[in-house]
Amino acid sequence: MNALLKIPNNFQINGKTVECFRYGNGHINDTYLVKTDKGSKYIFQRINHLVFKNVDMLMKNQELVTSYISRKLQSQGAYNRRLLLNLVYTLDNESYLIHDGNYYRCYEFIEGGQCLEKIEHPYQFELAGTAFGRFQRLLDGFEADKLYEVIPDFHNTVSRYNQLLSAINDDKAKRAQSCRELTEKFLSRKDYCDKVIKEIDAGNIPVRVTHNDTKLNNALIDMESKEALAVLDLDTVMPGSILYDFGDSIRYGANTGAEDEKDLTKVGFDMELYKAFAKGFINQVKDILTQGEIRLMAFSSILMTYECGMRFLTDHLNGDVYFKISREEHNLDRAKTQMKMVEDMEKSIDQMQEYIWSFYEKSSS
Ligand code: ADP
Ligand code: GN1
Ligand code: MG
């Protein structure tokens, strides 16, 4: 029998569990869909506590953020359960359960939404932009310093660069020699690393509450009604820059190929997809963005892609200890796609930024 089947019964669910199976394609947690004898569905997760070392604070962050969004939606008369990730508490009213040394949590399953792995049509990416942009707009005003920094320096690209340098030097998996050419491409772009950090330090870019992992499959969209639904995967919600959220979405979703595509001729930056996401996102946050943020919006796509590429390459050099892999050179393939995307975007950066400015020209005319 499925060893996990009974554990969700420790949560305030409607009925008793009858099915529990693996669900979704996240790289970090173990996610299951649970069904009960009363026909209710839940998302049940084993939290990766090697990545998230302080689960208690991580869950407190989620409670603070979801209750803030819920109150904001209510005050705007726009409350709708499908716009928000709703935690299901344990029978002891806790937000998570510790069982046999593992950490578990449960959410209401949001019906009628899809989490895409790949964009089939630009409107889908526009909806994802709306979902992530709305998340930002609803959290505007939330005091970022109330949140615990779940993974310190998560989007500190200078630290990520230094981690890559250490991985090259340590060469734990004896792979450094075989990927020298790719490594050089990352190291030669060092100037990118502190561009956003410097602006934050200078006060030109505000620290907000940001999602920090705005991958396409972390937003739910309803493809039938063409609505943007909830933003999922709130583990990395922390103080950060809105640029990280915009850039990370473009990194993943505006790629003509998959994040781990082996055939690099299929990988590339798609301007039409970029514009679709930017339209959904900027329309939500246009009025809250500062000049400093607007100016670096297009560049953030390069920065986040470059940073994620360095993370994949670092993990490859370290022997695949962080991201889930399903083949030998999985992280190396991922690092290669990210570099291909960086090179493509570098050629299009002016056009990308012009599109961002066009939202402001329209509204002032
Ligand atoms: P990971 O951190 O491993 O990426 P996620 O929290 O993103 O885990 O969940 C993995 C997948 O499970 C999502 O991409 C989505 O497909 C699905 N999922 C998660 N929460 C819900 C929910 N409340 N309703 C519907 N689907 C969900
Ligand atoms: C991880 O958990 P998932 O699959 O949404 C990672 C992100 C990376 C992404 C790359 C906590 O996201 O930072 O951008 O993989 N999450 C964490 O696919 O490290
Ligand atoms: Mg996820």
Tab-separated table of C-alpha atoms and ligand atoms in Angstrom:
chain	number	residue	atom	x	y	z
A	1	MET	CA	0.000	0.000	0.000
A	2	ASN	CA	1.105	3.554	-0.673
A	3	ALA	CA	2.948	4.481	2.524
A	4	LEU	CA	1.794	8.080	2.281
A	5	LEU	CA	-1.909	7.372	1.869
A	6	LYS	CA	-2.839	7.812	5.525
A	7	ILE	CA	-0.716	10.834	6.446
A	8	PRO	CA	-3.066	13.439	4.918
A	9	ASN	CA	-5.753	12.244	7.356
A	10	ASN	CA	-3.859	14.260	9.971
A	11	PHE	CA	-5.044	17.408	8.200
A	12	GLN	CA	-8.504	19.006	8.270
A	13	ILE	CA	-9.617	17.415	5.028
A	14	ASN	CA	-13.136	16.502	3.987
A	15	GLY	CA	-13.350	12.704	4.291
A	16	LYS	CA	-10.682	9.997	4.398
A	17	THR	CA	-7.951	9.595	1.789
A	18	VAL	CA	-8.545	6.957	-0.876
A	19	GLU	CA	-5.872	7.951	-3.401
A	20	CYS	CA	-2.503	9.679	-3.226
A	21	PHE	CA	-0.232	9.926	-6.270
A	22	ARG	CA	2.721	11.977	-7.510
A	23	TYR	CA	1.713	15.197	-9.183
A	24	GLY	CA	3.320	18.071	-11.105
A	25	ASN	CA	6.914	18.641	-12.170
A	26	GLY	CA	8.575	20.709	-9.455
A	27	HIS	CA	12.338	20.416	-8.986
A	28	ILE	CA	12.326	20.754	-5.201
A	29	ASN	CA	9.422	19.322	-3.168
A	30	ASP	CA	7.600	15.992	-3.507
A	31	THR	CA	4.066	16.820	-4.555
A	32	TYR	CA	1.025	14.491	-4.429
A	33	LEU	CA	-2.591	14.786	-5.372
A	34	VAL	CA	-4.852	13.368	-2.673
A	35	LYS	CA	-8.452	12.297	-3.187
A	36	THR	CA	-10.893	11.490	-0.396
A	37	ASP	CA	-13.908	9.196	-0.142
A	38	LYS	CA	-16.090	12.318	-0.221
A	39	GLY	CA	-14.709	13.356	-3.598
A	40	SER	CA	-12.531	16.218	-2.312
A	41	LYS	CA	-9.053	16.862	-3.723
A	42	TYR	CA	-5.952	18.278	-2.057
A	43	ILE	CA	-2.337	18.984	-2.863
A	44	PHE	CA	-0.136	17.246	-0.324
A	45	GLN	CA	3.600	17.957	-0.175
A	46	ARG	CA	6.675	16.634	1.508
A	47	ILE	CA	8.741	19.770	1.959
A	48	ASN	CA	12.374	19.455	0.932
A	49	HIS	CA	13.939	20.271	4.292
A	50	LEU	CA	17.474	19.921	2.951
A	51	VAL	CA	16.795	22.950	0.761
A	52	PHE	CA	14.483	24.698	3.236
A	53	LYS	CA	16.261	24.384	6.552
A	54	ASN	CA	13.768	26.340	8.658
A	55	VAL	CA	10.375	24.931	7.734
A	56	ASP	CA	8.685	26.643	10.644
A	57	MET	CA	9.646	30.126	9.434
A	58	LEU	CA	8.974	29.184	5.831
A	59	MET	CA	5.398	28.257	6.730
A	60	LYS	CA	4.995	31.430	8.819
A	61	ASN	CA	5.982	33.433	5.711
A	62	GLN	CA	3.298	31.647	3.703
A	63	GLU	CA	0.650	32.303	6.330
A	64	LEU	CA	1.525	36.013	6.462
A	65	VAL	CA	1.516	36.413	2.699
A	66	THR	CA	-1.651	34.433	1.956
A	67	SER	CA	-3.634	36.132	4.715
A	68	TYR	CA	-2.479	39.566	3.475
A	69	ILE	CA	-3.581	38.738	-0.079
A	70	SER	CA	-6.864	37.340	1.162
A	71	ARG	CA	-7.629	40.544	3.115
A	72	LYS	CA	-6.613	42.716	0.143
A	73	LEU	CA	-8.881	40.791	-2.222
A	74	GLN	CA	-11.744	41.001	0.267
A	75	SER	CA	-11.296	44.747	0.708
A	76	GLN	CA	-11.460	45.130	-3.081
A	77	GLY	CA	-14.576	42.959	-3.293
A	78	ALA	CA	-12.568	40.621	-5.527
A	79	TYR	CA	-12.169	37.608	-3.249
A	80	ASN	CA	-12.220	34.300	-5.086
A	81	ARG	CA	-10.736	31.073	-3.690
A	82	ARG	CA	-9.147	30.265	-7.046
A	83	LEU	CA	-6.962	33.376	-6.881
A	84	LEU	CA	-5.149	32.219	-3.780
A	85	LEU	CA	-3.243	29.233	-2.468
A	86	ASN	CA	-5.251	28.119	0.592
A	87	LEU	CA	-3.487	26.170	3.311
A	88	VAL	CA	-5.294	23.286	4.997
A	89	TYR	CA	-4.299	23.082	8.663
A	90	THR	CA	-3.534	19.940	10.677
A	91	LEU	CA	-6.003	18.534	13.194
A	92	ASP	CA	-3.897	20.385	15.817
A	93	ASN	CA	-4.285	23.615	13.848
A	94	GLU	CA	-0.693	23.748	12.683
A	95	SER	CA	0.333	24.774	9.176
A	96	TYR	CA	2.543	21.680	8.749
A	97	LEU	CA	3.062	18.216	10.186
A	98	ILE	CA	6.280	16.474	11.197
A	99	HIS	CA	6.082	12.726	10.654
A	100	ASP	CA	9.041	10.311	10.790
A	101	GLY	CA	11.507	13.166	10.353
A	102	ASN	CA	9.716	14.530	7.296
A	103	TYR	CA	7.739	17.768	6.955
A	104	TYR	CA	4.334	17.736	5.268
A	105	ARG	CA	1.755	20.333	4.328
A	106	CYS	CA	-1.567	20.398	2.548
A	107	TYR	CA	-3.369	22.864	0.272
A	108	GLU	CA	-6.830	23.034	-1.225
A	109	PHE	CA	-6.638	21.766	-4.792
A	110	ILE	CA	-7.524	24.594	-7.160
A	111	GLU	CA	-9.930	23.212	-9.727
A	112	GLY	CA	-10.021	24.131	-13.383
A	113	GLY	CA	-6.512	25.535	-13.549
A	114	GLN	CA	-3.543	24.339	-15.548
A	115	CYS	CA	0.123	24.687	-14.744
A	116	LEU	CA	1.877	24.609	-18.082
A	117	GLU	CA	5.375	23.308	-18.653
A	118	LYS	CA	5.520	24.903	-22.081
A	119	ILE	CA	3.625	27.740	-23.753
A	120	GLU	CA	1.537	26.613	-26.697
A	121	HIS	CA	0.064	30.018	-27.457
A	122	PRO	CA	1.194	33.532	-26.405
A	123	TYR	CA	-2.126	34.315	-24.627
A	124	GLN	CA	-1.233	31.640	-22.060
A	125	PHE	CA	1.954	33.464	-21.198
A	126	GLU	CA	0.085	36.750	-20.972
A	127	LEU	CA	-2.183	35.100	-18.390
A	128	ALA	CA	0.850	33.903	-16.438
A	129	GLY	CA	2.103	37.512	-16.553
A	130	THR	CA	-1.219	38.677	-15.180
A	131	ALA	CA	-1.068	36.117	-12.351
A	132	PHE	CA	2.482	37.034	-11.285
A	133	GLY	CA	1.886	40.765	-11.799
A	134	ARG	CA	-1.308	40.640	-9.764
A	135	PHE	CA	0.548	38.806	-7.001
A	136	GLN	CA	2.970	41.747	-6.869
A	137	ARG	CA	0.224	44.349	-6.978
A	138	LEU	CA	-1.704	42.674	-4.174
A	139	LEU	CA	1.412	42.519	-2.029
A	140	ASP	CA	2.307	46.162	-2.611
A	141	GLY	CA	2.344	47.727	0.849
A	142	PHE	CA	3.329	44.536	2.667
A	143	GLU	CA	6.358	45.265	4.835
A	144	ALA	CA	9.036	43.040	3.371
A	145	ASP	CA	11.085	42.927	6.570
A	146	LYS	CA	8.300	40.964	8.291
A	147	LEU	CA	9.391	37.961	6.266
A	148	TYR	CA	12.087	35.512	7.151
A	149	GLU	CA	14.842	35.118	4.528
A	150	VAL	CA	14.211	31.459	3.730
A	151	ILE	CA	17.300	31.025	1.548
A	152	PRO	CA	19.682	33.907	2.187
A	153	ASP	CA	21.106	35.528	-0.955
A	154	PHE	CA	18.769	33.490	-3.167
A	155	HIS	CA	18.958	36.006	-6.006
A	156	ASN	CA	22.262	37.557	-5.084
A	157	THR	CA	23.965	37.002	-8.421
A	158	VAL	CA	27.359	37.994	-6.974
A	159	SER	CA	27.064	35.098	-4.479
A	160	ARG	CA	25.923	32.750	-7.238
A	161	TYR	CA	28.993	33.746	-9.257
A	162	ASN	CA	31.237	33.065	-6.261
A	163	GLN	CA	29.559	29.698	-5.715
A	164	LEU	CA	30.374	28.843	-9.323
A	165	LEU	CA	34.007	29.836	-8.759
A	166	SER	CA	34.195	27.587	-5.674
A	167	ALA	CA	32.628	24.707	-7.569
A	168	ILE	CA	35.225	25.079	-10.324
A	169	ASN	CA	38.044	25.142	-7.788
A	170	ASP	CA	36.746	22.213	-5.715
A	171	ASP	CA	35.829	20.213	-8.823
A	172	LYS	CA	34.134	17.610	-6.621
A	173	ALA	CA	32.693	15.571	-9.483
A	174	LYS	CA	35.794	15.930	-11.695
A	175	ARG	CA	33.790	17.612	-14.430
A	176	ALA	CA	35.395	21.065	-14.598
A	177	GLN	CA	37.716	20.275	-17.483
A	178	SER	CA	34.958	18.948	-19.713
A	179	CYS	CA	32.834	22.090	-19.508
A	180	ARG	CA	35.501	24.777	-19.585
A	181	GLU	CA	34.181	26.549	-22.644
A	182	LEU	CA	30.730	26.967	-21.134
A	183	THR	CA	32.172	27.984	-17.780
A	184	GLU	CA	34.176	30.729	-19.509
A	185	LYS	CA	31.029	32.141	-21.067
A	186	PHE	CA	29.500	32.541	-17.617
A	187	LEU	CA	32.632	33.944	-15.987
A	188	SER	CA	33.176	36.500	-18.750
A	189	ARG	CA	29.821	38.127	-17.964
A	190	LYS	CA	30.753	39.000	-14.387
A	191	ASP	CA	29.685	42.634	-14.935
A	192	TYR	CA	26.044	41.590	-14.887
A	193	CYS	CA	26.192	40.320	-11.325
A	194	ASP	CA	25.890	43.516	-9.289
A	195	LYS	CA	23.814	45.700	-11.618
A	196	VAL	CA	20.548	45.280	-9.706
A	197	ILE	CA	22.158	44.994	-6.272
A	198	LYS	CA	23.913	48.355	-6.764
A	199	GLU	CA	20.605	50.025	-7.615
A	200	ILE	CA	18.935	48.513	-4.548
A	201	ASP	CA	21.797	49.758	-2.366
A	202	ALA	CA	21.518	53.209	-3.938
A	203	GLY	CA	17.788	53.302	-3.107
A	204	ASN	CA	16.697	53.392	-6.765
A	205	ILE	CA	15.043	49.998	-6.588
A	206	PRO	CA	12.768	49.230	-3.638
A	207	VAL	CA	12.906	45.978	-1.726
A	208	ARG	CA	9.463	44.404	-2.034
A	209	VAL	CA	7.920	41.081	-1.171
A	210	THR	CA	8.710	38.974	-4.178
A	211	HIS	CA	7.947	35.421	-5.212
A	212	ASN	CA	11.463	34.689	-6.474
A	213	ASP	CA	10.563	31.507	-8.386
A	214	THR	CA	8.157	32.664	-11.077
A	215	LYS	CA	8.534	29.695	-13.356
A	216	LEU	CA	5.614	29.052	-15.680
A	217	ASN	CA	4.439	25.980	-13.763
A	218	ASN	CA	4.132	28.032	-10.586
A	219	ALA	CA	1.139	29.960	-11.960
A	220	LEU	CA	-2.290	28.492	-12.533
A	221	ILE	CA	-4.284	29.603	-15.531
A	222	ASP	CA	-7.760	28.621	-16.668
A	223	MET	CA	-7.470	27.976	-20.375
A	224	GLU	CA	-11.192	27.620	-20.886
A	225	SER	CA	-12.253	30.935	-19.391
A	226	LYS	CA	-8.858	32.515	-20.206
A	227	GLU	CA	-8.397	33.682	-16.617
A	228	ALA	CA	-5.265	34.041	-14.533
A	229	LEU	CA	-5.688	32.139	-11.266
A	230	ALA	CA	-3.444	31.686	-8.230
A	231	VAL	CA	0.300	31.863	-7.958
A	232	LEU	CA	1.691	28.675	-6.363
A	233	ASP	CA	4.924	27.542	-4.753
A	234	LEU	CA	5.324	30.258	-2.143
A	235	ASP	CA	8.427	28.728	-0.549
A	236	THR	CA	10.771	31.399	-1.833
A	237	VAL	CA	8.560	34.371	-1.020
A	238	MET	CA	11.051	36.750	0.557
A	239	PRO	CA	12.239	40.321	0.431
A	240	GLY	CA	13.581	40.925	-3.079
A	241	SER	CA	13.205	42.942	-6.249
A	242	ILE	CA	10.249	42.796	-8.625
A	243	LEU	CA	12.878	42.478	-11.356
A	244	TYR	CA	13.641	38.961	-10.159
A	245	ASP	CA	10.027	37.930	-10.678
A	246	PHE	CA	9.756	39.430	-14.133
A	247	GLY	CA	13.139	38.140	-15.292
A	248	ASP	CA	12.713	34.605	-14.020
A	249	SER	CA	9.414	34.204	-15.856
A	250	ILE	CA	10.968	35.335	-19.123
A	251	ARG	CA	13.931	33.036	-18.550
A	252	TYR	CA	11.714	29.983	-18.523
A	253	GLY	CA	8.662	30.883	-20.578
A	254	ALA	CA	10.076	32.914	-23.470
A	255	ASN	CA	12.304	30.038	-24.510
A	256	THR	CA	11.311	28.317	-27.771
A	257	GLY	CA	12.656	25.080	-26.267
A	258	ALA	CA	12.547	23.364	-22.914
A	259	GLU	CA	14.758	24.373	-20.003
A	260	ASP	CA	16.609	21.065	-20.349
A	261	GLU	CA	16.522	20.672	-24.155
A	262	LYS	CA	19.577	18.808	-25.448
A	263	ASP	CA	19.223	20.083	-29.006
A	264	LEU	CA	20.303	23.712	-28.738
A	265	THR	CA	18.952	24.540	-32.202
A	266	LYS	CA	15.497	24.290	-30.592
A	267	VAL	CA	16.419	26.721	-27.822
A	268	GLY	CA	16.089	30.457	-28.268
A	269	PHE	CA	14.513	33.691	-27.126
A	270	ASP	CA	11.044	34.389	-28.519
A	271	MET	CA	10.199	38.089	-28.678
A	272	GLU	CA	6.508	37.463	-29.189
A	273	LEU	CA	6.338	35.429	-25.992
A	274	TYR	CA	8.347	38.070	-24.154
A	275	LYS	CA	5.851	40.721	-25.203
A	276	ALA	CA	2.894	38.567	-24.210
A	277	PHE	CA	4.202	38.059	-20.669
A	278	ALA	CA	5.321	41.691	-20.340
A	279	LYS	CA	1.850	42.864	-21.356
A	280	GLY	CA	0.113	40.793	-18.673
A	281	PHE	CA	2.663	41.656	-15.994
A	282	ILE	CA	3.216	45.368	-16.653
A	283	ASN	CA	-0.492	46.071	-16.959
A	284	GLN	CA	-0.854	44.853	-13.375
A	285	VAL	CA	2.094	46.736	-11.887
A	286	LYS	CA	2.462	49.782	-14.158
A	287	ASP	CA	1.434	52.225	-11.436
A	288	ILE	CA	3.636	50.860	-8.679
A	289	LEU	CA	6.920	50.577	-10.596
A	290	THR	CA	9.701	53.086	-9.965
A	291	GLN	CA	11.854	54.538	-12.755
A	292	GLY	CA	14.775	52.456	-11.459
A	293	GLU	CA	12.742	49.282	-11.847
A	294	ILE	CA	11.371	50.189	-15.268
A	295	ARG	CA	14.859	50.928	-16.584
A	296	LEU	CA	16.210	47.475	-15.714
A	297	MET	CA	13.103	45.438	-16.556
A	298	ALA	CA	14.356	43.974	-19.849
A	299	PHE	CA	17.860	43.440	-18.450
A	300	SER	CA	16.386	41.445	-15.550
A	301	SER	CA	15.504	38.699	-18.058
A	302	ILE	CA	19.165	38.343	-18.971
A	303	LEU	CA	20.251	38.540	-15.342
A	304	MET	CA	17.894	35.840	-14.072
A	305	THR	CA	18.745	33.522	-16.972
A	306	TYR	CA	22.451	34.063	-16.433
A	307	GLU	CA	22.062	33.443	-12.699
A	308	CYS	CA	20.007	30.277	-13.112
A	309	GLY	CA	22.496	28.994	-15.684
A	310	MET	CA	25.299	29.495	-13.144
A	311	ARG	CA	23.248	27.606	-10.527
A	312	PHE	CA	22.740	24.643	-12.879
A	313	LEU	CA	26.414	24.628	-13.838
A	314	THR	CA	27.484	24.859	-10.189
A	315	ASP	CA	25.259	21.898	-9.336
A	316	HIS	CA	26.693	19.920	-12.250
A	317	LEU	CA	30.226	20.606	-11.003
A	318	ASN	CA	29.235	19.732	-7.431
A	319	GLY	CA	27.850	16.348	-8.520
A	320	ASP	CA	24.094	17.142	-8.796
A	321	VAL	CA	23.298	17.725	-5.157
A	322	TYR	CA	20.562	20.378	-5.416
A	323	PHE	CA	18.242	20.144	-8.439
A	324	LYS	CA	16.394	16.906	-9.156
A	325	ILE	CA	17.916	15.210	-12.205
A	326	SER	CA	16.757	12.313	-14.343
A	327	ARG	CA	19.833	11.785	-16.511
A	328	GLU	CA	23.627	12.028	-16.269
A	329	GLU	CA	24.237	15.504	-17.702
A	330	HIS	CA	20.865	16.990	-16.886
A	331	ASN	CA	22.196	20.041	-15.076
A	332	LEU	CA	24.819	20.625	-17.752
A	333	ASP	CA	22.145	20.573	-20.456
A	334	ARG	CA	20.115	23.054	-18.411
A	335	ALA	CA	23.135	25.344	-18.030
A	336	LYS	CA	23.691	25.249	-21.804
A	337	THR	CA	20.107	26.259	-22.607
A	338	GLN	CA	20.366	29.173	-20.205
A	339	MET	CA	23.550	30.439	-21.884
A	340	LYS	CA	21.947	30.133	-25.313
A	341	MET	CA	19.033	32.228	-24.054
A	342	VAL	CA	21.420	34.821	-22.585
A	343	GLU	CA	23.257	35.142	-25.901
A	344	ASP	CA	19.973	35.551	-27.779
A	345	MET	CA	18.592	38.152	-25.402
A	346	GLU	CA	21.790	40.169	-25.524
A	347	LYS	CA	21.091	40.711	-29.223
A	348	SER	CA	17.510	41.861	-28.565
A	349	ILE	CA	17.886	43.889	-25.384
A	350	ASP	CA	17.083	47.288	-26.951
A	351	GLN	CA	13.878	46.064	-28.520
A	352	MET	CA	12.924	44.318	-25.274
A	353	GLN	CA	13.348	47.516	-23.283
A	354	GLU	CA	11.535	49.638	-25.874
A	355	TYR	CA	8.498	47.455	-25.389
A	356	ILE	CA	8.540	48.136	-21.645
A	357	TRP	CA	8.707	51.900	-22.235
A	358	SER	CA	5.789	51.690	-24.690
A	359	PHE	CA	3.384	51.058	-21.780
A	360	TYR	CA	4.283	54.427	-20.342
A	361	GLU	CA	4.100	56.297	-23.633
A	362	LYS	CA	0.585	54.943	-24.192
A	363	SER	CA	-0.677	55.995	-20.776
A	364	SER	CA	0.797	59.522	-20.949
A	365	SER	CA	-0.602	60.301	-24.414
B	1	ADP	P1	7.908	22.554	-6.261
B	1	ADP	O1	8.415	23.485	-5.199
B	1	ADP	O2	8.532	21.219	-6.158
B	1	ADP	O3	8.015	23.162	-7.608
B	1	ADP	P2	5.036	23.248	-6.307
B	1	ADP	O4	4.483	23.827	-5.038
B	1	ADP	O5	5.325	24.191	-7.395
B	1	ADP	O6	6.328	22.335	-5.947
B	1	ADP	O7	3.997	22.148	-6.822
B	1	ADP	C1	4.290	21.311	-7.927
B	1	ADP	C2	3.109	21.299	-8.910
B	1	ADP	O8	1.897	20.865	-8.235
B	1	ADP	C3	2.737	22.649	-9.505
B	1	ADP	O9	3.546	22.979	-10.604
B	1	ADP	C4	1.280	22.422	-9.878
B	1	ADP	O10	1.181	21.679	-11.090
B	1	ADP	C5	0.755	21.528	-8.769
B	1	ADP	N1	0.077	22.284	-7.673
B	1	ADP	C6	0.663	22.748	-6.554
B	1	ADP	N2	-0.246	23.348	-5.733
B	1	ADP	C7	-1.445	23.234	-6.356
B	1	ADP	C8	-2.806	23.635	-6.010
B	1	ADP	N3	-3.087	24.240	-4.844
B	1	ADP	N4	-3.794	23.356	-6.878
B	1	ADP	C9	-3.532	22.725	-8.066
B	1	ADP	N5	-2.293	22.316	-8.439
B	1	ADP	C10	-1.252	22.564	-7.611
B	2	GN1	C1	13.536	25.333	-8.821
B	2	GN1	O1	10.927	24.241	-7.408
B	2	GN1	P1	10.883	24.770	-8.802
B	2	GN1	O2	10.976	23.705	-9.832
B	2	GN1	O3	9.696	25.708	-8.981
B	2	GN1	C2	14.313	26.405	-8.060
B	2	GN1	C3	14.273	27.724	-8.830
B	2	GN1	C4	14.866	27.527	-10.223
B	2	GN1	C5	14.098	26.409	-10.920
B	2	GN1	C6	14.740	26.089	-12.245
B	2	GN1	C7	13.838	26.739	-4.333
B	2	GN1	O4	12.184	25.747	-8.933
B	2	GN1	O5	15.033	28.715	-8.141
B	2	GN1	O6	14.779	28.715	-10.965
B	2	GN1	O7	14.086	25.186	-10.119
B	2	GN1	N1	13.738	26.576	-6.726
B	2	GN1	C8	14.533	26.619	-5.640
B	2	GN1	O8	13.924	25.241	-12.969
B	2	GN1	O9	15.758	26.567	-5.688
B	3	MG	MG	7.122	24.770	-8.429
